[in-house]
mmCIF file of C-alpha atoms in Angstrom:
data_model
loop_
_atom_site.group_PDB
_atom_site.id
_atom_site.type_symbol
_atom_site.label_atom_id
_atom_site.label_comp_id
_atom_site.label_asym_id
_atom_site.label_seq_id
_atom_site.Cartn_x
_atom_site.Cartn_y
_atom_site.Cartn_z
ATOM 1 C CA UNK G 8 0.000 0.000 0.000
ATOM 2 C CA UNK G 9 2.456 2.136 -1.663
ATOM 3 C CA UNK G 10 -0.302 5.006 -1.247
ATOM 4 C CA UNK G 11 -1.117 4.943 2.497
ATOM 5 C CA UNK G 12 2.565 4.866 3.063
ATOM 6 C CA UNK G 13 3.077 8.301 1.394
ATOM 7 C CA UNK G 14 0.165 9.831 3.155
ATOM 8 C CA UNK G 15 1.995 8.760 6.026
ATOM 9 C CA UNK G 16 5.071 10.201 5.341
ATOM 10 C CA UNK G 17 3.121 13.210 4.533
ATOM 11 C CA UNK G 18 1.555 13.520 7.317
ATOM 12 C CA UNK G 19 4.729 13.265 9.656
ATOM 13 C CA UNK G 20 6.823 15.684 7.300
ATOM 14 C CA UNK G 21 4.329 18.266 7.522
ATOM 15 C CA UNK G 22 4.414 18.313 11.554
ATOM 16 C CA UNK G 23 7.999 18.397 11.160
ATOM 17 C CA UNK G 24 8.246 21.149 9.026
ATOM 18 C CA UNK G 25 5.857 22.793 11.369
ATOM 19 C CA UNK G 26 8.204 22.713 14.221
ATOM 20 C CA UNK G 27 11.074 24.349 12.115
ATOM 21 C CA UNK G 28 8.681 26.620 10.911
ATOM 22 C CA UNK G 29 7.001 27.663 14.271
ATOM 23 C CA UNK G 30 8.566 25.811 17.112
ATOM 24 C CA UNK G 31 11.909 25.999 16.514
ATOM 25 C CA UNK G 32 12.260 29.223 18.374
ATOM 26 C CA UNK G 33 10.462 27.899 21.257
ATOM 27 C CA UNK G 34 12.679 24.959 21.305
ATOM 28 C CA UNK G 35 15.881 27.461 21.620
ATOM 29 C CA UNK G 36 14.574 29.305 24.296
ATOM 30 C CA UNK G 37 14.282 25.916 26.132
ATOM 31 C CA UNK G 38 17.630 24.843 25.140
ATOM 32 C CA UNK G 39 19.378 28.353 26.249
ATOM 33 C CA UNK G 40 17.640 27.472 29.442
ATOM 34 C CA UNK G 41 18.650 24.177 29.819
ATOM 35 C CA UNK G 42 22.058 25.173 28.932
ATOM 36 C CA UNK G 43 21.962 28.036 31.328
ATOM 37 C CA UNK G 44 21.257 25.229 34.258
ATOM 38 C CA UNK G 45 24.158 23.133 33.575
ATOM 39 C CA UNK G 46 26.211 25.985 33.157
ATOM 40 C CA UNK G 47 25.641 26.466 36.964
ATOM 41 C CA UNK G 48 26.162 23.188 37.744
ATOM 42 C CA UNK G 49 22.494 21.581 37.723
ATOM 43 C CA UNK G 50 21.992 18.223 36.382
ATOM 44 C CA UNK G 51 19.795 17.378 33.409
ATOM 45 C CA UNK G 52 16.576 14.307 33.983
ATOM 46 C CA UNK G 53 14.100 13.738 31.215
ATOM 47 C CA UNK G 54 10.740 11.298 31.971
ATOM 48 C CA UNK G 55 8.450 10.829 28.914
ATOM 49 C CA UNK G 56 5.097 8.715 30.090
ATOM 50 C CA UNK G 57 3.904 5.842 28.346
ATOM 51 C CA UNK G 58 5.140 5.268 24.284
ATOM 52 C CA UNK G 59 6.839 8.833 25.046
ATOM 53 C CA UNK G 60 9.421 7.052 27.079
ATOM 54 C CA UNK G 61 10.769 6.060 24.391
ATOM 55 C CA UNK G 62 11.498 9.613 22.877
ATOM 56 C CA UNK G 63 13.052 10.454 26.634
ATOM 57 C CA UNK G 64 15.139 7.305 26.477
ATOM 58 C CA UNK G 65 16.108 8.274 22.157
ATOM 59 C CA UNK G 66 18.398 11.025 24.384
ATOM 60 C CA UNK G 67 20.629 9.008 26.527
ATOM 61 C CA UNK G 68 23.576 7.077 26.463
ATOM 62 C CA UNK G 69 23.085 7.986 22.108
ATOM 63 C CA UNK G 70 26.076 8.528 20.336
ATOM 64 C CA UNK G 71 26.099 12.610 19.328
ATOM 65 C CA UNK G 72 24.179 13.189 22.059
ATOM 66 C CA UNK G 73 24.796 14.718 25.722
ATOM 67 C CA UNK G 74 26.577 12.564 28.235
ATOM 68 C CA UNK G 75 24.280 15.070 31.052
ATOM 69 C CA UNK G 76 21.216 13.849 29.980
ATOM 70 C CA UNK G 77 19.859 11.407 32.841
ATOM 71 C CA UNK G 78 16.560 8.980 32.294
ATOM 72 C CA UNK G 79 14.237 9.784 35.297
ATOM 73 C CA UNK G 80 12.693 5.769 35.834
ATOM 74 C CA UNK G 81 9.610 5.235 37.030
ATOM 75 C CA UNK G 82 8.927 1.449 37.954
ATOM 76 C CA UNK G 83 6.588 -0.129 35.272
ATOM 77 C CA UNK G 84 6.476 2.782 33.306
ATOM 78 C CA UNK G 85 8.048 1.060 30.344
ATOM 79 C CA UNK G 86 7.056 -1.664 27.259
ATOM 80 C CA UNK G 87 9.049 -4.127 29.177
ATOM 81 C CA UNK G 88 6.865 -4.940 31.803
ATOM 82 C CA UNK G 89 3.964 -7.400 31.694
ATOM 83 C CA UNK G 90 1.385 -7.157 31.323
ATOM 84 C CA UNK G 91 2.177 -4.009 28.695
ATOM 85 C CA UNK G 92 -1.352 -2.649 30.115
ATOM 86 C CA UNK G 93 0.817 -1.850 33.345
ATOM 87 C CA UNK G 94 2.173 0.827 31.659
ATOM 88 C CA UNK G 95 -0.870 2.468 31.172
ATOM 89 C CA UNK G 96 -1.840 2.106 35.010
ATOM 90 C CA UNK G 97 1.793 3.702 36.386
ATOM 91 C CA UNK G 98 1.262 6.641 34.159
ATOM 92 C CA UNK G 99 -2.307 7.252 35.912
ATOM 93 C CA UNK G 100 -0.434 7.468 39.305
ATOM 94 C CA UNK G 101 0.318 10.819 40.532
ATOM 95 C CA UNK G 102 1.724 9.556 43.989
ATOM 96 C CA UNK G 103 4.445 7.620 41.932
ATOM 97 C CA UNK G 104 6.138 11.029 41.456
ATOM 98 C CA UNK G 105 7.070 12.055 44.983
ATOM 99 C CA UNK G 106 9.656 8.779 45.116
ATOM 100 C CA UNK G 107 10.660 8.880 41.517
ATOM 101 C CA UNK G 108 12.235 12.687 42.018
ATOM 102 C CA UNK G 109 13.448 11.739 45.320
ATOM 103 C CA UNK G 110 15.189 9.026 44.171
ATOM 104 C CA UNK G 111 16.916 10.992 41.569
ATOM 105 C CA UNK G 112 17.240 13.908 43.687
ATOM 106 C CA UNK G 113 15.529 16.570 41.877
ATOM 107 C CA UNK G 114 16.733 19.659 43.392
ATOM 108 C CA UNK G 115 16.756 23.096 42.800
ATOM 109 C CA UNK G 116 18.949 24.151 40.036
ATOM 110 C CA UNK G 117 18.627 21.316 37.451
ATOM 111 C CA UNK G 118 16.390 20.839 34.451
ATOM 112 C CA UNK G 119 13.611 18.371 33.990
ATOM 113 C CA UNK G 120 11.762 17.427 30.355
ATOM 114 C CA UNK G 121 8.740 15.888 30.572
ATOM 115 C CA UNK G 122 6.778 14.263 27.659
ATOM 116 C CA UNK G 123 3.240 13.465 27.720
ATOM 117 C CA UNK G 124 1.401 13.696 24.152
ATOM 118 C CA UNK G 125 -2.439 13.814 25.961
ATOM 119 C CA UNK G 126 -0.090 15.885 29.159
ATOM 120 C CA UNK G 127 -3.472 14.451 31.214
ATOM 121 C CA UNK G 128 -2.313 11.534 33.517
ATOM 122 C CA UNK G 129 -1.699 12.124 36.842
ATOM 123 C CA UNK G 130 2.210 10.951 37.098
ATOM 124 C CA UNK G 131 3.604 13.584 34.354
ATOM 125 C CA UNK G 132 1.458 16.013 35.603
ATOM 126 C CA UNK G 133 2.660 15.769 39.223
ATOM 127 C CA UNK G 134 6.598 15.340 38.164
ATOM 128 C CA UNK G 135 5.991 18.334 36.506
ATOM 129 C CA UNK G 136 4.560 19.907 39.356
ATOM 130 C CA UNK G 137 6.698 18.977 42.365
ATOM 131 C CA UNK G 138 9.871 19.248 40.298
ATOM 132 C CA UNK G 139 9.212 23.141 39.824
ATOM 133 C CA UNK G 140 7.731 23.456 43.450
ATOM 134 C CA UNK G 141 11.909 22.398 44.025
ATOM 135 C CA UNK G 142 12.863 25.363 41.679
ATOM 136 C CA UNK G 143 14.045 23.029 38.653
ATOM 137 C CA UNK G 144 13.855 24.249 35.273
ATOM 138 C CA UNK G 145 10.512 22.329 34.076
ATOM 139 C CA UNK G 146 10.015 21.919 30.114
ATOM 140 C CA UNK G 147 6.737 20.135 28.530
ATOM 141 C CA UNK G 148 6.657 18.135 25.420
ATOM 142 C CA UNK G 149 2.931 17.975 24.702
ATOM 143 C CA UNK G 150 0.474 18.462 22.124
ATOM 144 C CA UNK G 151 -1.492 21.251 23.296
ATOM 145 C CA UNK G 152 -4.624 20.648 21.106
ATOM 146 C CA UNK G 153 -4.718 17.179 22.314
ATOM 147 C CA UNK G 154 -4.236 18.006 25.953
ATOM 148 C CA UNK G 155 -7.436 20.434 25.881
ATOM 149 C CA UNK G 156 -9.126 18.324 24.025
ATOM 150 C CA UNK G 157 -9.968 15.540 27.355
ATOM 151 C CA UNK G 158 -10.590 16.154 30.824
ATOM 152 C CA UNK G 159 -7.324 16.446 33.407
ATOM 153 C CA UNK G 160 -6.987 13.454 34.932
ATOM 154 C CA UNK G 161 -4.878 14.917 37.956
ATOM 155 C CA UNK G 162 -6.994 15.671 41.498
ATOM 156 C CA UNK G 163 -5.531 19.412 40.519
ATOM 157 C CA UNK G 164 -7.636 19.942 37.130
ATOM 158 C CA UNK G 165 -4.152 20.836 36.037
ATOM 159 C CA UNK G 166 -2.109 19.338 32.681
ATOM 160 C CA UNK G 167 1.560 19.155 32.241
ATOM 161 C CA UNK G 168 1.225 22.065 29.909
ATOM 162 C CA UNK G 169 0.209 24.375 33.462
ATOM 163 C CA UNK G 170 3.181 23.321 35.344
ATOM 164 C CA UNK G 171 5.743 23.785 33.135
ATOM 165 C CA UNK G 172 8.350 26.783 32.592
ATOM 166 C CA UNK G 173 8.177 26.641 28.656
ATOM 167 C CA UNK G 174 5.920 24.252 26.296
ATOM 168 C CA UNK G 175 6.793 22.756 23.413
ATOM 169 C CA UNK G 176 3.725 22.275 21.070
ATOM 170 C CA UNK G 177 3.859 18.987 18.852
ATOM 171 C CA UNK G 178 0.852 19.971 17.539
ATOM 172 C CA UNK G 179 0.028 16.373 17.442
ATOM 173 C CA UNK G 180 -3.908 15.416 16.543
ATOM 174 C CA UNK G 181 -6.165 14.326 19.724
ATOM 175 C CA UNK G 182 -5.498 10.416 19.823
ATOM 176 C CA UNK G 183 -2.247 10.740 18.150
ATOM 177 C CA UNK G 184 -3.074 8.427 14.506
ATOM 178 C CA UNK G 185 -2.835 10.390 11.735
ATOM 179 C CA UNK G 186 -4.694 8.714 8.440
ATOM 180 C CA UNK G 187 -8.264 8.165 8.052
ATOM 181 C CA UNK G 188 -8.767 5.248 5.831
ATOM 182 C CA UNK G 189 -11.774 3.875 4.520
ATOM 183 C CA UNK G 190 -13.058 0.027 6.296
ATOM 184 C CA UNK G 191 -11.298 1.184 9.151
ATOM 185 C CA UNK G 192 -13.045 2.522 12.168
ATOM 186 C CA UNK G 193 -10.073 4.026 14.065
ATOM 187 C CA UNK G 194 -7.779 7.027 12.409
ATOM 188 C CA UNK G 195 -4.178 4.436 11.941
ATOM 189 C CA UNK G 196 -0.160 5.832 11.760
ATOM 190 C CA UNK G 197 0.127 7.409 15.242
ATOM 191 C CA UNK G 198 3.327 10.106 14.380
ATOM 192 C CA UNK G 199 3.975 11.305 18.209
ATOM 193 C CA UNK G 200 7.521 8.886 17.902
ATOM 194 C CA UNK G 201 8.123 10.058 15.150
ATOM 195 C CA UNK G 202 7.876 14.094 15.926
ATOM 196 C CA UNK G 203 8.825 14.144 19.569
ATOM 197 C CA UNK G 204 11.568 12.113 19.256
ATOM 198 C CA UNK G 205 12.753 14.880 16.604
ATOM 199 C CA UNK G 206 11.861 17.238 19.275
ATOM 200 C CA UNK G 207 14.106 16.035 21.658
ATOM 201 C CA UNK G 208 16.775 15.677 19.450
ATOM 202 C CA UNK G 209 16.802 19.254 18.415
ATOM 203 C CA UNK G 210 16.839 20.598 21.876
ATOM 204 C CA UNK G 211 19.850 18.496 22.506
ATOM 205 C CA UNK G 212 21.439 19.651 19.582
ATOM 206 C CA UNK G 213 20.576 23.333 20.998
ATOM 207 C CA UNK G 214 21.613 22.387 24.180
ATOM 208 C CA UNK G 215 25.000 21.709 23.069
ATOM 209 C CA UNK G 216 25.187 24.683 20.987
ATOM 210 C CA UNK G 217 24.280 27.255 24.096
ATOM 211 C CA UNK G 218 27.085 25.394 26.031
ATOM 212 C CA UNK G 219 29.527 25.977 23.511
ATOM 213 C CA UNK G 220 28.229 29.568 23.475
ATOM 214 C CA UNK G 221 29.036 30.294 26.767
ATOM 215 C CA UNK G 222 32.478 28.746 26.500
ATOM 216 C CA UNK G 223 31.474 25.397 28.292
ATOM 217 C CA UNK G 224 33.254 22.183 26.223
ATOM 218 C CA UNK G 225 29.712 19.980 26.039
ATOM 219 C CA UNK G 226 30.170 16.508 26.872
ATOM 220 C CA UNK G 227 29.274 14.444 24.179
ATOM 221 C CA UNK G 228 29.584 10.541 23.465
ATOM 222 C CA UNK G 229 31.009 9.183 20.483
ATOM 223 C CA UNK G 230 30.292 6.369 18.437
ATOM 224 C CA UNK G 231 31.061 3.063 20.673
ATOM 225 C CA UNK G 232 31.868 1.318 16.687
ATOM 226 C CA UNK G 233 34.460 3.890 15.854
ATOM 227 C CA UNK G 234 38.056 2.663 17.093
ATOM 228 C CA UNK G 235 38.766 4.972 20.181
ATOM 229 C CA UNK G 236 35.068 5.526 21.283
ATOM 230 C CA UNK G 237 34.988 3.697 24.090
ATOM 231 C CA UNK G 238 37.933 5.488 25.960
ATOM 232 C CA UNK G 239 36.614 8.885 24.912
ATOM 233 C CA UNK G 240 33.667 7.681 26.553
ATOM 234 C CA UNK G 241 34.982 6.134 29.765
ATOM 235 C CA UNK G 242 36.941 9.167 30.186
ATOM 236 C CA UNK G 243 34.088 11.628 30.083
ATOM 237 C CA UNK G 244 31.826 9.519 32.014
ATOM 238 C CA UNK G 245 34.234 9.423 34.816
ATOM 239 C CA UNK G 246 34.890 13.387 34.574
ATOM 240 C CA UNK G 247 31.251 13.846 34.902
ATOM 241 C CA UNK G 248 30.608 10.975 37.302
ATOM 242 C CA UNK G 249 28.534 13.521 39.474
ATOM 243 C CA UNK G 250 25.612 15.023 37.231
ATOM 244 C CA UNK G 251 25.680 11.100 35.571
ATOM 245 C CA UNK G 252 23.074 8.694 37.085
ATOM 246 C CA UNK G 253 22.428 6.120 34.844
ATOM 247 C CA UNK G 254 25.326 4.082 35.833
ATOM 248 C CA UNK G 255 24.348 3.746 39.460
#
């Protein structure tokens, strides 16, 4: 289906282009902020709920991409555990946060991403939340058309998009599919991997560029398959041992 596959691609290109087009400033601003936190010595955490852990996760331990940038776990928020429809329960649970940022030790100072594409369920909402009551630097990934579109699931009323410092819009369609094709009740091609994974990737990318602005030597892994990668790597994990803690 040569056809629905271009449609597809269609579809996903045009959100991209939209975030050149329109979000791209948006994602600078976060990225000069971001930057601006590790420049004072604040540690980096990114949490994506659900399927959006996976566009958190895309960030860490990638070659080209920030040593700083830590993977904040919550237990059974991932496609690993079983049943899958666990997932969907932990990412309802707004009492899971006050553990998950103690365990990481959110503080004051550092930066915290969090994605949610519906930015509804209570455990995003709440990291969100308590991390900026601790005076981190809190950035949303979210589609802000779908948010609106559904109820707030948190006791507050509140969605990650109120209890964040800066939004970033994917401008993803409510229930994330993309295609409506005829026999088929339900829209198909969900593109929220797809456009928040580029998200994140371009804030990294930005990231790296404000540190270099400010005169800061980013920290950045290479390629584990190209002959001297892995010392380059050892070496930098050790010098940042203490803003690293995904190898604890």
């Amino acid at each position: 289906m040569v056809e629905l596959g271009a449609r597809y691609l269609d579809a996903a290109i045009g959100l991209l282009e939209r975030l050149r087009d329109v979000e791209l400033p948006t994602i600078d601003r976060a990225a000069d902020r971001i930057a601006g936190a590790l420049a004072e010595g604040g540690r980096l955490f990114v949490f994506g709920g659900g399927h959006s852990a996976l566009a958190a996760q895309d960030v860490v331990y990638r070659a080209g991409g920030l040593i700083l940038a830590n993977p904040l776990i919550a237990p059974g928020n991932e496609l690993t555990v079983r049943p899958i429809t666990v997932s969907s329960a932990v990412e309802k649970l707004a009492e899971l946060a006050g553990p998950v940022l103690d365990g990481a030790g959110v503080r004051e100072g550092d930066a915290l991403v969090v994605i949610s594409l519906s930015g509804r369920n209570g455990l995003p909402v709440e990291l969100a939340r308590r991390a900026r009551e601790r005076g981190a630097l809190v950035i949303g990934l979210t589609s802000v058309e779908a948010s609106e579109a559904e109820p707030a699931r948190h006791p507050s009323g509140t969605r990650v998009l109120d209890n964040c410092d800066i939004v970033l819009d994917t401008a993803i369609a409510v229930g994330d599919a993309a295609l409506d094709v005829e026999g088929v009740p339900q829209r198909i091609g969900p593109t929220s991997g797809v456009v928040c994974s580029a998200v994140m990737q371009t804030l990294m990318v930005g990231v790296i560029g404000h540190l270099v602005s400010r005169g800061i030597e980013p920290p950045v892994f290479m390629s584990a398959n190209i002959d001297g990668g892995n010392a380059w790597n050892e070496r930098l994990l050790a010098e940042h041992a203490d803003r690293i803690f995904y190898l604890r």
